[in-house]
């Protein structure tokens, strides 16, 4: 019996047998890969969405790479890296107005009664614009970039956000991972990681080209955060909060990158 089997195995295969065997192997590989692809696709469809409401319902595995990129930039380009600045004569005289979400036709908004409200779960501070203007002033002339493809050299002034936070002794809050900002009516909102909040070029701005900020640019106080795209530069800040979880973010909910750094 043994002898016979051995002999059979040693008999060279005919051409036809070889073709059959190859076909078998290729079809096998085809079905295995196809099956793998289907299983992979199903796994992706069944994968949990990233924190709901934060990134427009993207599946977690798809976001992972972008989130890794975010971590990389956060670790290596933190606060030692300054964006380029320009001489004042380069600043645009006609500053472009982009979208007006949360600041347009708002009858409930009265600029004379405006205060910046700071929350740590509950409201802890309510600050008037005069108090903010009394803090040390910092100016910046930089290239403002919108994700929609335009950029413009602009001149802004206000208090460094890090100086502001130190002045109001919000050190405990700045140990949290994120800051959330919202318009007074809550219609536009952004989340920012604390490294960018504390970046030395990040301002709570109340002046543009040496004058009080106009309504369409976010009077009386807006965020200027040069390390981020325009979408994060919230106009007319009403509410500031702190958290370890990502605060809700208007454009991230529409699928834009939450980090939106340059
Ligand atoms: N409240 C509010 N802030 C906002 C926006 C907005 O629609 N509403 N748009 C953002 C976007 S996409 C950009 S590019 C800048 C534009 O600022 P500007 O209109 O002063 O040029 O504001 C940002 N801040
Ligand atoms: Mo933008």
XYZ file of N, CA and C and ligand atoms in Angstrom:
811
model
N 0.836 -1.206 0.000
C 0.000 0.000 0.000
C 0.871 1.257 0.000
N 1.777 1.311 0.943
C 2.666 2.463 1.080
C 3.432 2.706 -0.214
N 4.004 1.652 -0.710
C 4.783 1.722 -1.957
C 3.956 2.340 -3.079
N 2.729 1.814 -3.162
C 1.833 2.241 -4.245
C 1.571 3.760 -4.175
N 1.256 4.239 -2.958
C 0.976 5.679 -2.763
C 2.162 6.527 -3.166
N 3.300 6.095 -2.724
C 4.526 6.825 -3.010
C 4.715 6.956 -4.516
N 4.497 5.845 -5.158
C 4.682 5.809 -6.605
C 3.742 6.789 -7.294
N 2.506 6.741 -6.822
C 1.487 7.607 -7.429
C 1.902 9.086 -7.304
N 2.404 9.431 -6.116
C 2.787 10.826 -5.865
C 3.943 11.256 -6.750
N 4.750 10.314 -7.135
C 5.922 10.678 -7.932
C 5.641 10.800 -9.423
N 4.475 10.298 -9.817
C 4.155 10.354 -11.248
C 3.993 11.814 -11.642
N 4.720 12.298 -12.649
C 4.603 13.722 -13.025
C 3.190 14.057 -13.487
N 2.733 15.259 -13.185
C 1.364 15.669 -13.536
C 1.290 15.967 -15.022
N 0.156 15.659 -15.600
C -0.052 16.016 -17.008
C -0.329 17.515 -17.076
N -0.219 18.093 -18.255
C -0.488 19.529 -18.430
C -1.892 19.860 -17.926
N -2.836 19.020 -18.299
C -4.225 19.260 -17.905
C -4.384 19.319 -16.386
N -3.726 18.371 -15.731
C -3.802 18.330 -14.260
C -3.207 19.595 -13.669
N -2.076 20.040 -14.294
C -1.418 21.258 -13.774
C -2.358 22.449 -13.879
N -3.048 22.544 -15.052
C -3.971 23.674 -15.247
C -5.093 23.626 -14.222
N -5.619 22.407 -14.039
C -6.710 22.249 -13.065
C -6.272 22.722 -11.689
N -5.061 22.291 -11.324
C -4.571 22.641 -9.998
C -4.418 24.161 -9.877
N -3.862 24.810 -10.924
C -3.673 26.281 -10.875
C -5.014 26.993 -10.764
N -5.974 26.504 -11.575
C -7.298 27.123 -11.524
C -7.861 27.043 -10.118
N -7.678 25.857 -9.524
C -8.205 25.643 -8.185
C -7.590 26.641 -7.208
N -6.253 26.810 -7.347
C -5.564 27.728 -6.427
C -6.029 29.168 -6.663
N -6.107 29.597 -7.937
C -6.511 30.989 -8.180
C -7.924 31.247 -7.712
N -8.841 30.302 -7.994
C -10.220 30.522 -7.536
C -10.278 30.560 -6.025
N -9.509 29.684 -5.427
C -9.468 29.656 -3.950
C -9.024 31.008 -3.427
N -7.940 31.541 -4.002
C -7.399 32.830 -3.544
C -8.426 33.928 -3.781
N -9.090 33.870 -4.961
C -10.085 34.882 -5.308
C -11.194 34.928 -4.251
N -11.714 33.740 -3.921
C -12.813 33.711 -2.951
C -12.347 34.109 -1.558
N -11.129 33.705 -1.217
C -10.630 34.057 0.117
C -10.476 35.569 0.236
N -9.895 36.207 -0.787
C -9.693 37.661 -0.727
C -11.030 38.394 -0.756
N -11.908 37.924 -1.645
C -13.225 38.549 -1.743
C -13.958 38.471 -0.420
N -13.926 37.279 0.160
C -14.596 37.083 1.453
C -13.999 38.009 2.495
N -12.664 38.118 2.464
C -11.971 38.997 3.423
C -12.439 40.431 3.258
N -12.556 40.867 1.996
C -12.975 42.247 1.743
C -14.374 42.491 2.291
N -15.270 41.523 2.054
C -16.651 41.677 2.539
C -16.677 41.730 4.061
N -15.922 40.841 4.671
C -15.881 40.834 6.142
C -15.327 42.161 6.659
N -14.266 42.656 5.983
C -13.652 43.920 6.404
C -14.642 45.062 6.296
N -15.374 45.097 5.197
C -16.369 46.139 4.961
C -17.458 46.080 6.023
N -17.899 44.821 6.310
C -18.938 44.659 7.340
C -18.424 45.142 8.681
N -17.157 44.802 8.981
C -16.570 45.200 10.266
C -16.577 46.721 10.373
N -16.265 47.400 9.239
C -16.218 48.857 9.236
C -17.616 49.438 9.460
N -18.606 48.815 8.771
C -19.983 49.306 8.911
C -20.496 49.116 10.326
N -20.056 48.006 10.948
C -20.529 47.739 12.302
C -19.692 48.436 13.360
N -18.538 49.004 12.924
C -17.658 49.647 13.906
C -18.376 50.839 14.527
N -18.060 51.123 15.775
C -18.747 52.241 16.427
C -18.357 53.558 15.775
N -19.268 54.525 15.833
C -18.945 55.858 15.365
C -18.101 56.511 16.433
N -17.282 57.467 16.013
C -16.528 58.213 16.998
C -17.518 59.005 17.836
N -17.058 59.519 18.973
C -17.936 60.240 19.892
C -19.073 60.922 19.133
N -20.320 60.509 19.354
C -21.423 61.037 18.560
C -21.470 62.558 18.601
N -21.820 63.131 17.470
C -21.978 64.578 17.408
C -20.676 65.330 17.270
N -19.548 64.616 17.279
C -18.277 65.334 17.233
C -17.715 65.332 15.823
N -17.762 64.222 15.133
C -17.098 64.181 13.834
C -18.023 63.715 12.714
N -19.225 64.193 12.699
C -20.117 63.918 11.588
C -20.363 62.447 11.360
N -20.321 61.636 12.406
C -20.679 60.231 12.314
C -19.685 59.354 11.587
N -18.413 59.741 11.546
C -17.397 58.898 10.899
C -17.164 57.658 11.743
N -16.934 56.511 11.077
C -16.630 55.283 11.805
C -15.284 55.434 12.495
N -15.204 54.916 13.710
C -13.989 55.089 14.501
C -12.707 54.654 13.774
N -12.682 53.482 13.093
C -11.423 53.083 12.463
C -10.959 54.083 11.405
N -11.900 54.737 10.714
C -11.518 55.707 9.693
C -10.942 56.966 10.308
N -11.393 57.302 11.495
C -10.914 58.506 12.157
C -9.551 58.294 12.803
N -9.239 57.018 13.083
C -8.055 56.742 13.898
C -6.797 57.383 13.312
N -6.638 57.294 11.984
C -5.426 57.833 11.363
C -5.348 59.341 11.570
N -6.495 60.029 11.351
C -6.498 61.488 11.530
C -6.214 61.848 12.978
N -6.771 61.066 13.890
C -6.546 61.358 15.301
C -5.082 61.154 15.663
N -4.441 60.158 15.029
C -3.004 59.940 15.255
C -2.227 61.139 14.748
N -2.629 61.649 13.566
C -1.960 62.818 12.998
C -2.073 63.965 13.983
N -3.279 64.113 14.533
C -3.506 65.191 15.489
C -2.534 65.075 16.659
N -2.401 63.866 17.198
C -1.520 63.651 18.343
C -0.081 63.998 17.981
N 0.321 63.583 16.771
C 1.678 63.861 16.309
C 1.937 65.362 16.324
N 1.035 66.124 15.715
C 1.230 67.566 15.643
C 1.154 68.215 17.011
N 0.269 67.678 17.845
C 0.157 68.249 19.187
C 1.452 68.057 19.950
N 2.105 66.915 19.763
C 3.314 66.644 20.526
C 4.532 67.386 19.998
N 4.605 67.551 18.670
C 5.848 68.081 18.117
C 5.802 69.558 17.768
N 4.635 70.093 17.525
C 4.589 71.469 17.060
C 3.944 72.391 18.075
N 3.928 71.946 19.327
C 3.205 72.687 20.353
C 3.555 74.164 20.385
N 3.882 74.694 21.518
C 3.911 76.145 21.651
C 5.235 76.800 21.314
N 6.196 76.050 20.832
C 7.459 76.671 20.449
C 7.399 77.145 19.010
N 6.361 76.724 18.332
C 6.258 76.980 16.907
C 5.345 78.182 16.687
N 5.899 79.272 16.108
C 5.091 80.469 15.897
C 4.725 80.592 14.424
N 3.512 81.078 14.142
C 3.175 81.312 12.741
C 3.871 82.602 12.293
N 4.071 82.711 10.994
C 4.776 83.848 10.430
C 3.965 85.132 10.623
N 4.661 86.226 10.958
C 3.975 87.522 11.082
C 4.520 88.480 10.026
N 3.777 89.576 9.805
C 4.085 90.496 8.705
C 4.123 91.932 9.208
N 4.773 92.842 8.451
C 4.729 94.260 8.831
C 3.316 94.807 8.644
N 2.989 95.828 9.446
C 1.610 96.337 9.478
C 1.099 96.809 8.115
N 1.984 97.378 7.266
C 1.522 97.895 5.958
C 1.040 96.782 5.031
N 1.356 95.528 5.375
C 0.890 94.418 4.538
C -0.555 94.008 4.868
N -1.074 94.509 6.000
C -2.408 94.079 6.445
C -3.509 94.621 5.535
N -4.507 93.791 5.236
C -5.622 94.179 4.371
C -6.441 95.291 5.009
N -6.840 96.278 4.188
C -7.705 97.359 4.687
C -9.162 96.891 4.652
N -9.536 96.189 3.565
C -10.888 95.636 3.480
C -10.840 94.180 3.911
N -11.172 93.953 5.145
C -11.059 92.606 5.675
C -12.277 91.796 5.247
N -11.978 90.643 4.715
C -13.022 89.791 4.175
C -13.986 89.316 5.266
N -15.271 89.263 4.932
C -16.261 88.710 5.874
C -16.667 87.343 5.352
N -16.576 86.350 6.192
C -17.021 85.020 5.756
C -18.397 84.738 6.358
N -18.647 83.531 6.779
C -19.997 83.188 7.256
C -20.345 83.892 8.570
N -21.645 84.012 8.838
C -22.135 84.789 9.990
C -23.013 83.946 10.913
N -22.719 82.651 10.987
C -23.567 81.779 11.803
C -23.532 82.224 13.268
N -24.702 82.372 13.841
C -24.808 82.729 15.254
C -24.639 84.204 15.565
N -24.348 85.034 14.535
C -24.169 86.463 14.839
C -25.016 87.359 13.929
N -25.887 86.742 13.138
C -26.649 87.494 12.150
C -28.086 87.728 12.647
N -28.595 88.920 12.419
C -30.004 89.228 12.748
C -30.458 88.644 14.082
N -29.685 88.863 15.105
C -30.077 88.296 16.397
C -30.682 89.401 17.266
N -32.021 89.462 17.284
C -32.699 90.545 18.025
C -32.467 90.422 19.521
N -32.155 89.195 19.950
C -31.963 88.997 21.389
C -30.591 89.439 21.862
N -29.741 89.833 20.898
C -28.399 90.208 21.304
C -28.281 91.709 21.495
N -27.819 92.110 22.671
C -27.617 93.525 22.979
C -26.159 93.697 23.374
N -25.402 94.351 22.472
C -23.961 94.460 22.697
C -23.636 95.208 23.996
N -24.528 96.121 24.418
C -24.263 96.890 25.644
C -24.397 96.051 26.907
N -25.098 94.947 26.791
C -25.239 94.072 27.963
C -24.374 92.820 27.864
N -23.533 92.811 26.842
C -22.689 91.630 26.612
C -21.729 91.395 27.778
N -21.584 90.131 28.175
C -20.501 89.740 29.079
C -19.941 88.418 28.568
N -18.684 88.169 28.884
C -18.093 86.867 28.582
C -18.382 85.972 29.784
N -19.132 84.909 29.545
C -19.529 84.026 30.645
C -18.663 82.770 30.674
N -18.067 82.544 31.835
C -17.137 81.415 31.968
C -17.758 80.333 32.831
N -17.749 79.120 32.305
C -18.398 77.988 32.970
C -17.394 76.919 33.357
N -17.630 76.373 34.544
C -16.916 75.170 34.954
C -18.038 74.325 35.541
N -18.780 73.652 34.694
C -20.111 73.107 34.982
C -21.096 74.250 35.184
N -20.985 74.974 36.316
C -21.844 76.155 36.502
C -21.084 77.408 36.113
N -21.835 78.485 35.947
C -21.180 79.742 35.590
C -20.316 80.198 36.772
N -19.036 80.506 36.477
C -18.167 80.939 37.574
C -17.749 82.397 37.443
N -17.815 82.950 36.224
C -17.389 84.340 36.029
C -18.227 84.972 34.936
N -18.379 86.279 35.025
C -19.107 87.038 34.029
C -18.315 88.331 33.842
N -17.639 88.477 32.699
C -16.630 89.530 32.556
C -17.035 90.553 31.490
N -16.914 91.834 31.835
C -17.289 92.915 30.918
C -16.142 93.237 29.971
N -16.468 93.807 28.827
C -15.459 94.100 27.805
C -14.417 95.104 28.330
N -14.834 96.065 29.182
C -13.886 97.058 29.713
C -12.793 96.371 30.526
N -13.183 95.326 31.258
C -12.186 94.611 32.067
C -11.168 93.926 31.162
N -11.662 93.402 30.035
C -10.762 92.693 29.111
C -9.827 93.683 28.419
N -10.368 94.854 28.071
C -9.553 95.875 27.411
C -8.494 96.451 28.352
N -8.703 96.319 29.646
C -7.744 96.850 30.617
C -6.534 95.930 30.782
N -6.621 94.721 30.268
C -5.504 93.768 30.392
C -4.438 94.101 29.337
N -3.193 93.625 29.504
C -2.136 93.931 28.531
C -2.550 93.576 27.107
N -2.284 94.491 26.182
C -2.725 94.313 24.789
C -1.604 93.714 23.933
N -1.983 92.777 23.080
C -1.031 92.154 22.147
C -1.596 92.289 20.735
N -0.713 92.604 19.779
C -1.158 92.717 18.386
C -0.546 91.603 17.556
N -1.230 91.257 16.493
C -0.646 90.289 15.556
C -1.089 90.608 14.126
N -0.155 90.497 13.198
C -0.451 90.637 11.767
C -0.004 89.332 11.132
N -0.965 88.557 10.670
C -0.634 87.215 10.163
C -1.555 86.865 8.999
N -1.261 85.764 8.355
C -2.042 85.327 7.204
C -3.198 84.433 7.689
N -4.388 84.987 7.675
C -5.589 84.274 8.124
C -6.042 83.333 7.012
N -6.247 82.060 7.332
C -6.564 81.072 6.296
C -7.915 80.401 6.540
N -8.740 80.424 5.498
C -10.043 79.771 5.569
C -9.956 78.445 4.819
N -10.626 77.402 5.328
C -10.591 76.092 4.649
C -11.208 76.156 3.257
N -12.010 77.198 3.000
C -12.647 77.292 1.691
C -11.682 77.766 0.618
N -10.446 78.111 0.998
C -9.427 78.360 -0.010
C -8.889 79.773 -0.087
N -9.452 80.707 0.690
C -8.870 82.052 0.636
C -8.000 82.304 1.857
N -7.098 83.261 1.730
C -6.317 83.707 2.872
C -6.065 85.191 2.725
N -5.778 85.856 3.824
C -5.610 87.307 3.797
C -4.758 87.714 4.998
N -3.815 88.638 4.759
C -3.011 89.139 5.874
C -3.867 90.146 6.638
N -4.041 89.888 7.938
C -4.946 90.714 8.745
C -4.265 91.162 10.036
N -4.762 92.273 10.563
C -4.190 92.885 11.758
C -5.221 92.874 12.893
N -4.917 92.154 13.947
C -5.827 92.020 15.087
C -5.121 92.384 16.385
N -5.906 92.802 17.375
C -5.326 93.079 18.689
C -6.301 92.704 19.787
N -5.736 92.315 20.918
C -6.555 91.933 22.073
C -5.658 91.419 23.168
N -6.228 90.642 24.063
C -5.423 90.082 25.144
C -5.059 88.643 24.771
N -3.791 88.294 25.065
C -3.392 86.896 24.856
C -4.300 86.028 25.703
N -4.831 84.980 25.115
C -5.740 84.122 25.877
C -5.032 83.550 27.114
N -3.748 83.230 26.982
C -3.011 82.678 28.134
C -2.886 83.728 29.250
N -2.676 84.994 28.884
C -2.616 86.073 29.889
C -3.965 86.230 30.576
N -5.010 86.168 29.766
C -6.368 86.302 30.289
C -6.659 85.202 31.321
N -6.329 83.961 30.953
C -6.614 82.824 31.841
C -5.808 82.928 33.135
N -4.564 83.406 33.002
C -3.724 83.565 34.195
C -4.290 84.678 35.070
N -4.696 85.795 34.452
C -5.232 86.925 35.206
C -6.462 86.520 36.035
N -7.322 85.723 35.449
C -8.537 85.307 36.169
C -8.334 84.012 36.963
N -7.074 83.630 37.139
C -6.696 82.476 37.957
C -7.457 81.203 37.560
N -7.488 80.980 36.256
C -8.182 79.787 35.755
C -7.181 78.647 35.507
N -6.114 78.617 36.309
C -5.053 77.614 36.112
C -5.575 76.190 36.244
N -6.476 75.985 37.203
C -7.027 74.627 37.377
C -7.772 74.192 36.115
N -8.514 75.129 35.538
C -9.287 74.821 34.327
C -8.369 74.516 33.150
N -7.230 75.210 33.074
C -6.347 75.005 31.920
C -5.603 73.671 32.006
N -5.752 72.977 33.126
C -5.182 71.616 33.195
C -6.084 70.622 32.468
N -7.288 71.067 32.143
C -8.180 70.190 31.365
C -7.691 70.130 29.916
N -8.233 69.203 29.162
C -7.713 68.988 27.806
C -8.282 69.957 26.770
N -9.501 70.445 27.003
C -10.160 71.245 25.970
C -10.838 72.486 26.523
N -10.962 73.474 25.623
C -11.802 74.630 25.899
C -12.917 74.628 24.857
N -14.134 74.959 25.290
C -15.248 75.117 24.368
C -15.637 76.588 24.325
N -15.926 77.100 23.125
C -16.398 78.478 22.983
C -17.693 78.465 22.186
N -18.604 79.394 22.539
C -19.888 79.472 21.831
C -20.284 80.921 21.642
N -21.077 81.190 20.608
C -21.663 82.526 20.461
C -22.708 82.694 21.582
N -23.086 83.943 21.892
C -24.065 84.142 22.968
C -25.357 83.335 22.745
N -25.786 83.167 21.487
C -27.022 82.411 21.233
C -26.773 80.917 21.046
N -25.523 80.493 21.156
C -25.186 79.072 21.090
C -25.281 78.430 19.711
N -25.429 79.251 18.658
C -25.617 78.671 17.317
C -24.315 78.281 16.625
N -23.207 78.898 17.032
C -21.894 78.519 16.475
C -21.009 78.188 17.668
N -20.251 77.121 17.549
C -19.466 76.659 18.698
C -18.255 75.901 18.210
N -17.169 76.005 18.960
C -15.944 75.296 18.596
C -15.319 74.658 19.830
N -14.533 73.613 19.590
C -13.743 72.983 20.643
C -12.280 73.111 20.251
N -11.434 73.372 21.253
C -9.997 73.602 21.002
C -9.178 72.843 22.031
N -8.079 72.185 21.602
C -7.230 71.542 22.595
C -6.437 72.611 23.334
N -6.135 72.339 24.604
C -5.560 73.376 25.473
C -4.205 73.884 24.962
N -3.430 73.048 24.260
C -2.121 73.511 23.741
C -2.315 74.711 22.816
N -3.323 74.636 21.954
C -3.560 75.734 21.017
C -4.173 76.935 21.724
N -5.006 76.668 22.745
C -5.593 77.749 23.542
C -4.471 78.571 24.190
N -3.451 77.864 24.707
C -2.371 78.527 25.447
C -1.232 78.994 24.530
N -1.367 78.766 23.235
C -0.325 79.186 22.290
C -0.136 80.703 22.396
N 1.140 81.184 22.393
C 1.380 82.618 22.634
C 0.777 83.554 21.588
N 0.348 83.038 20.436
C -0.263 83.926 19.427
C -1.789 83.875 19.442
N -2.360 83.125 20.370
C -3.827 83.032 20.443
C -4.378 84.206 21.247
N -5.314 84.955 20.647
C -5.844 86.174 21.285
C -7.353 86.139 21.473
N -7.798 86.819 22.539
C -9.202 87.236 22.618
C -9.153 88.646 22.039
N -9.619 88.792 20.797
C -9.411 90.059 20.078
C -10.623 90.968 20.186
N -10.345 92.280 20.403
C -11.424 93.284 20.417
C -11.136 94.408 19.420
N -9.978 94.337 18.717
C -9.668 95.348 17.704
C -9.220 94.710 16.396
N -9.626 95.367 15.296
C -9.182 94.973 13.962
C -8.702 96.248 13.269
N -7.511 96.252 12.723
C -6.916 97.454 12.119
C -6.997 98.655 13.062
N -6.744 98.426 14.333
C -6.667 99.516 15.313
C -8.002 100.068 15.766
N -9.114 99.455 15.341
C -10.433 99.937 15.785
C -11.271 98.795 16.341
N -12.303 99.176 17.113
C -13.176 98.156 17.707
C -13.698 97.227 16.607
N -13.743 95.965 16.867
C -14.230 94.980 15.881
C -15.680 95.287 15.519
N -15.983 95.245 14.223
C -17.351 95.492 13.758
C -18.201 94.236 13.986
N -19.516 94.424 13.897
C -20.433 93.308 14.166
C -20.161 92.074 13.323
N -19.981 92.284 11.993
C -19.824 91.105 11.118
C -18.499 90.378 11.341
N -17.557 91.035 12.036
C -16.295 90.361 12.350
C -16.280 89.829 13.786
N -17.436 89.986 14.482
C -17.554 89.320 15.783
C -17.529 90.196 17.010
N -17.992 91.464 16.890
C -18.017 92.360 18.048
C -18.804 91.732 19.199
N -18.418 92.012 20.441
C -17.277 92.843 20.818
C -15.975 92.053 20.996
N -16.051 90.732 21.039
C -14.859 89.932 21.328
C -14.896 88.654 20.519
N -13.787 88.378 19.821
C -13.728 87.140 19.040
C -12.419 86.416 19.320
N -12.347 85.192 18.866
C -11.105 84.442 19.004
C -10.242 84.642 17.763
N -8.950 84.867 17.984
C -7.965 84.834 16.896
C -6.953 83.758 17.288
N -6.969 82.681 16.531
C -6.102 81.548 16.834
C -5.334 81.161 15.564
N -4.183 81.845 15.351
C -3.467 81.722 14.074
C -2.987 80.311 13.739
N -2.855 79.430 14.732
C -2.412 78.066 14.431
C -3.550 77.197 13.876
N -4.753 77.792 13.748
C -5.905 77.041 13.234
C -6.502 77.713 11.998
N -7.231 76.957 11.242
C -7.999 77.516 10.132
C -9.104 78.421 10.667
N -9.632 79.253 9.770
C -10.671 80.224 10.114
C -11.840 79.648 10.896
N -12.278 78.449 10.541
C -13.460 77.860 11.189
C -13.378 77.838 12.716
N -12.157 77.785 13.259
C -12.000 77.738 14.723
C -11.946 79.132 15.349
N -11.836 80.176 14.500
C -11.697 81.553 15.003
C -13.078 82.145 15.295
N -13.696 81.673 16.352
C -15.094 82.016 16.638
C -15.324 83.520 16.820
N -16.329 84.028 16.099
C -16.693 85.438 16.201
C -17.776 85.593 17.268
N -17.676 86.694 18.030
C -18.597 87.008 19.136
C -18.695 85.853 20.144
N -17.684 85.798 20.988
C -17.675 84.776 22.043
C -18.668 85.180 23.133
N -19.502 84.237 23.547
C -20.426 84.510 24.649
C -20.127 83.615 25.832
N -19.695 82.396 25.518
C -19.542 81.389 26.562
C -18.215 80.657 26.409
N -17.520 80.493 27.513
C -16.252 79.748 27.531
C -16.374 78.646 28.577
N -15.968 77.422 28.195
C -16.043 76.316 29.156
C -14.823 75.408 29.028
N -14.659 74.523 29.980
C -13.470 73.667 30.028
C -13.896 72.219 30.232
N -13.183 71.277 29.582
C -13.547 69.875 29.790
C -12.420 68.945 29.358
N -12.521 67.712 29.789
C -11.549 66.707 29.344
C -12.031 65.960 28.113
N -13.313 66.096 27.797
C -13.848 65.503 26.563
C -13.950 66.588 25.516
N -13.902 66.163 24.249
C -14.018 67.130 23.178
C -15.328 67.888 23.260
N -15.287 69.209 23.352
C -16.535 69.969 23.314
C -17.148 69.850 21.923
N -18.451 70.123 21.813
C -19.090 70.046 20.499
C -18.481 71.101 19.576
N -18.450 70.791 18.287
C -17.798 71.670 17.328
C -18.625 71.704 16.040
N -19.088 72.894 15.696
C -20.029 73.069 14.585
C -19.579 72.386 13.299
N -18.337 72.659 12.855
C -17.896 72.119 11.562
C -17.438 70.676 11.659
N -16.958 70.266 12.843
C -16.589 68.854 12.994
C -17.845 67.999 12.847
N -18.997 68.527 13.307
C -20.269 67.802 13.149
C -20.633 67.625 11.677
N -20.115 68.517 10.830
C -20.383 68.418 9.388
C -19.306 67.592 8.687
N -18.383 67.041 9.447
C -17.377 66.164 8.856
C -16.003 66.776 8.662
N -15.830 68.052 9.039
C -14.507 68.662 8.929
C -13.608 68.128 10.039
N -12.306 68.239 9.831
C -11.352 67.757 10.826
C -11.504 68.531 12.133
N -11.628 67.808 13.228
C -11.823 68.472 14.521
C -10.636 69.363 14.869
N -9.439 68.884 14.562
C -8.211 69.607 14.927
C -8.062 70.887 14.094
N -8.284 70.762 12.773
C -8.209 71.905 11.848
C -7.030 72.827 12.102
N -5.852 72.216 12.341
C -4.633 73.009 12.533
C -3.954 73.234 11.184
N -3.071 74.226 11.139
C -2.370 74.518 9.885
C -1.188 73.571 9.703
N -19.842 83.083 15.057
C -19.190 82.709 13.951
N -17.848 82.674 13.949
C -17.181 82.299 12.826
C -17.883 81.883 11.659
C -19.292 81.918 11.716
O -20.000 81.583 10.737
N -19.921 82.348 12.858
N -17.195 81.484 10.549
C -15.782 81.074 10.723
C -15.071 80.998 9.456
S -15.401 79.669 8.463
C -14.122 81.910 9.111
S -13.181 81.726 7.726
C -13.892 83.119 9.929
C -14.058 84.338 9.083
O -13.890 85.506 9.835
P -14.202 86.886 9.167
O -15.625 86.874 8.695
O -13.921 87.928 10.192
O -13.255 86.982 7.984
O -14.772 83.198 11.034
C -15.049 81.995 11.678
N -15.840 82.274 12.849
Mo -13.722 79.678 6.909
